[in-house]
Amino acid sequence: MASNRRRALVTGASAGIGEAFARELARRGHDLVLTARRAERLEALATELRDRHGIEAIVAPLDLSRTDGPEALVGALEAQGLAIDVLINNAGYGVTGYLEEQPWATHAAFIQVLMTAPTELAYRLIPGMKARGYGRIVNVASLAGHVPGSAGHTLYAASKAYLIKFSQSLALEGKASGVHTTAVCPGFTYSEFHDVTGSRDLVSKMPGFMWMDAPTVARQGMDAVDAGKAVYVNGRVNQAIKAMFKLLPDGLALKMIERQGKRYRSGPHAG
């Protein structure tokens, strides 16, 4: 049955911040297209949100490390006549260890998921958004994109800094067409992220005031993109950290990251 509701595509929707965005969008009355690798989790979430909010939720399992993934996904949606009004580029993960310690294929897949796929999805969906005079794009970046990169997570901060700059450009390019883009930049957020990277025990040493919950990150992110903010840093603590590092000389900022990174890094380079 055709719907007049806005439709959102959420990547990495099976857990964490992606799942929280899906729940927030459903609460706001959006139809959903949910994509991630874990089909069972997507199906369970889609069923719950349909029953609870009366929206349409379509499951599209996909591994975005496939180079043909974004084109295939958008093509399938277009073939079904499903226009996307809201894009949540959330899919992501971390790769631990120094750059040369991982196979290049591991890094190539990381770059594909965290940088290439968000860029291509935006590229393929923006024309339709501009034609309809409405669009919202949220690129889930990180506080890490505002501070110097750390050893042992070589590409993570770099990928998030890319998303921030990319979002700023898209925000300017879409402003006159009703297409708002925001880089949402949370800090430490309760999710499965640290379990996947194997750093749960280490980051659990962080004080409680440093942490946020995923539903708050998603709600603030949607409010920020609706308000037309190109970059939004979640939480006052994270905003203060960003401001501090902006004022510090580069050399001092890098030394601070080096010292802190050793406290929360495991493996042969810890300590």
GROMACS .gro file of N, CA, C and O in nm, residues 6-7 74 78 81-87 120-137 174 177-180:
model
  136
    6ARG      N    1   0.732   1.019   0.492
    6ARG     CA    2   0.872   1.022   0.450
    6ARG      C    3   0.934   0.885   0.472
    6ARG      O    4   0.897   0.812   0.564
    7ARG      N    5   1.030   0.851   0.386
    7ARG     CA    6   1.096   0.721   0.401
    7ARG      C    7   1.245   0.742   0.428
    7ARG      O    8   1.310   0.823   0.361
   74VAL      N    9   2.047   0.103  -0.409
   74VAL     CA   10   1.967   0.214  -0.463
   74VAL      C   11   1.890   0.169  -0.586
   74VAL      O   12   1.774   0.205  -0.605
   78GLU      N   13   1.485   0.190  -0.635
   78GLU     CA   14   1.425   0.261  -0.748
   78GLU      C   15   1.334   0.168  -0.829
   78GLU      O   16   1.228   0.210  -0.876
   81GLY      N   17   1.009   0.164  -0.680
   81GLY     CA   18   0.944   0.294  -0.668
   81GLY      C   19   0.952   0.352  -0.529
   81GLY      O   20   0.864   0.429  -0.488
   82LEU      N   21   1.056   0.317  -0.455
   82LEU     CA   22   1.071   0.362  -0.316
   82LEU      C   23   1.168   0.480  -0.311
   82LEU      O   24   1.290   0.462  -0.323
   83ALA      N   25   1.116   0.599  -0.295
   83ALA     CA   26   1.200   0.718  -0.283
   83ALA      C   27   1.253   0.730  -0.141
   83ALA      O   28   1.183   0.701  -0.045
   84ILE      N   29   1.377   0.774  -0.128
   84ILE     CA   30   1.439   0.793   0.004
   84ILE      C   31   1.449   0.942   0.033
   84ILE      O   32   1.510   1.018  -0.041
   85ASP      N   33   1.387   0.983   0.142
   85ASP     CA   34   1.387   1.123   0.184
   85ASP      C   35   1.492   1.151   0.292
   85ASP      O   36   1.536   1.264   0.307
   86VAL      N   37   1.526   1.048   0.367
   86VAL     CA   38   1.621   1.063   0.478
   86VAL      C   39   1.725   0.952   0.467
   86VAL      O   40   1.690   0.834   0.459
   87LEU      N   41   1.852   0.989   0.466
   87LEU     CA   42   1.962   0.892   0.460
   87LEU      C   43   2.042   0.901   0.589
   87LEU      O   44   2.095   1.009   0.622
  120GLU      N   45   2.887   0.739  -0.186
  120GLU     CA   46   2.812   0.693  -0.303
  120GLU      C   47   2.661   0.693  -0.277
  120GLU      O   48   2.583   0.730  -0.366
  121LEU      N   49   2.619   0.655  -0.157
  121LEU     CA   50   2.476   0.658  -0.127
  121LEU      C   51   2.422   0.801  -0.136
  121LEU      O   52   2.315   0.825  -0.193
  122ALA      N   53   2.498   0.896  -0.083
  122ALA     CA   54   2.456   1.036  -0.094
  122ALA      C   55   2.451   1.080  -0.240
  122ALA      O   56   2.355   1.143  -0.286
  123TYR      N   57   2.554   1.044  -0.314
  123TYR     CA   58   2.562   1.079  -0.457
  123TYR      C   59   2.439   1.029  -0.533
  123TYR      O   60   2.383   1.099  -0.618
  124ARG      N   61   2.398   0.907  -0.504
  124ARG     CA   62   2.289   0.845  -0.579
  124ARG      C   63   2.150   0.891  -0.531
  124ARG      O   64   2.054   0.882  -0.607
  125LEU      N   65   2.140   0.939  -0.408
  125LEU     CA   66   2.009   0.975  -0.354
  125LEU      C   67   1.981   1.126  -0.356
  125LEU      O   68   1.865   1.166  -0.356
  126ILE      N   69   2.084   1.207  -0.358
  126ILE     CA   70   2.064   1.352  -0.353
  126ILE      C   71   1.982   1.405  -0.472
  126ILE      O   72   1.895   1.491  -0.453
  127PRO      N   73   2.005   1.359  -0.596
  127PRO     CA   74   1.924   1.414  -0.707
  127PRO      C   75   1.773   1.402  -0.684
  127PRO      O   76   1.697   1.496  -0.710
  128GLY      N   77   1.729   1.288  -0.634
  128GLY     CA   78   1.587   1.271  -0.606
  128GLY      C   79   1.540   1.361  -0.494
  128GLY      O   80   1.428   1.417  -0.500
  129MET      N   81   1.622   1.377  -0.391
  129MET     CA   82   1.587   1.467  -0.281
  129MET      C   83   1.571   1.610  -0.331
  129MET      O   84   1.474   1.679  -0.297
  130LYS      N   85   1.666   1.655  -0.411
  130LYS     CA   86   1.658   1.792  -0.463
  130LYS      C   87   1.538   1.810  -0.554
  130LYS      O   88   1.470   1.914  -0.550
  131ALA      N   89   1.507   1.710  -0.634
  131ALA     CA   90   1.392   1.718  -0.724
  131ALA      C   91   1.262   1.730  -0.645
  131ALA      O   92   1.168   1.800  -0.688
  132ARG      N   93   1.254   1.664  -0.530
  132ARG     CA   94   1.133   1.670  -0.446
  132ARG      C   95   1.134   1.788  -0.350
  132ARG      O   96   1.035   1.815  -0.282
  133GLY      N   97   1.249   1.858  -0.340
  133GLY     CA   98   1.258   1.975  -0.253
  133GLY      C   99   1.270   1.942  -0.106
  133GLY      O  100   1.246   2.027  -0.020
  134TYR      N  101   1.309   1.819  -0.075
  134TYR     CA  102   1.324   1.780   0.066
  134TYR      C  103   1.424   1.666   0.077
  134TYR      O  104   1.417   1.569   0.001
  135GLY      N  105   1.513   1.678   0.174
  135GLY     CA  106   1.606   1.570   0.202
  135GLY      C  107   1.679   1.593   0.332
  135GLY      O  108   1.701   1.707   0.374
  136ARG      N  109   1.712   1.484   0.398
  136ARG     CA  110   1.790   1.489   0.521
  136ARG      C  111   1.898   1.382   0.512
  136ARG      O  112   1.869   1.266   0.486
  137ILE      N  113   2.023   1.421   0.534
  137ILE     CA  114   2.134   1.326   0.534
  137ILE      C  115   2.209   1.341   0.666
  137ILE      O  116   2.253   1.451   0.701
  174GLY      N  117   2.333   2.170  -0.069
  174GLY     CA  118   2.190   2.139  -0.067
  174GLY      C  119   2.103   2.243  -0.001
  174GLY      O  120   1.979   2.230  -0.002
  177SER      N  121   1.806   2.384  -0.179
  177SER     CA  122   1.713   2.284  -0.232
  177SER      C  123   1.634   2.211  -0.124
  177SER      O  124   1.560   2.118  -0.153
  178GLY      N  125   1.651   2.254   0.001
  178GLY     CA  126   1.580   2.188   0.110
  178GLY      C  127   1.642   2.056   0.152
  178GLY      O  128   1.577   1.975   0.218
  179VAL      N  129   1.768   2.033   0.114
  179VAL     CA  130   1.838   1.910   0.151
  179VAL      C  131   1.941   1.945   0.259
  179VAL      O  132   2.040   2.011   0.230
  180HIS      N  133   1.915   1.904   0.380
  180HIS     CA  134   2.003   1.935   0.492
  180HIS      C  135   2.094   1.816   0.522
  180HIS      O  136   2.047   1.702   0.527
   0.00000   0.00000   0.00000
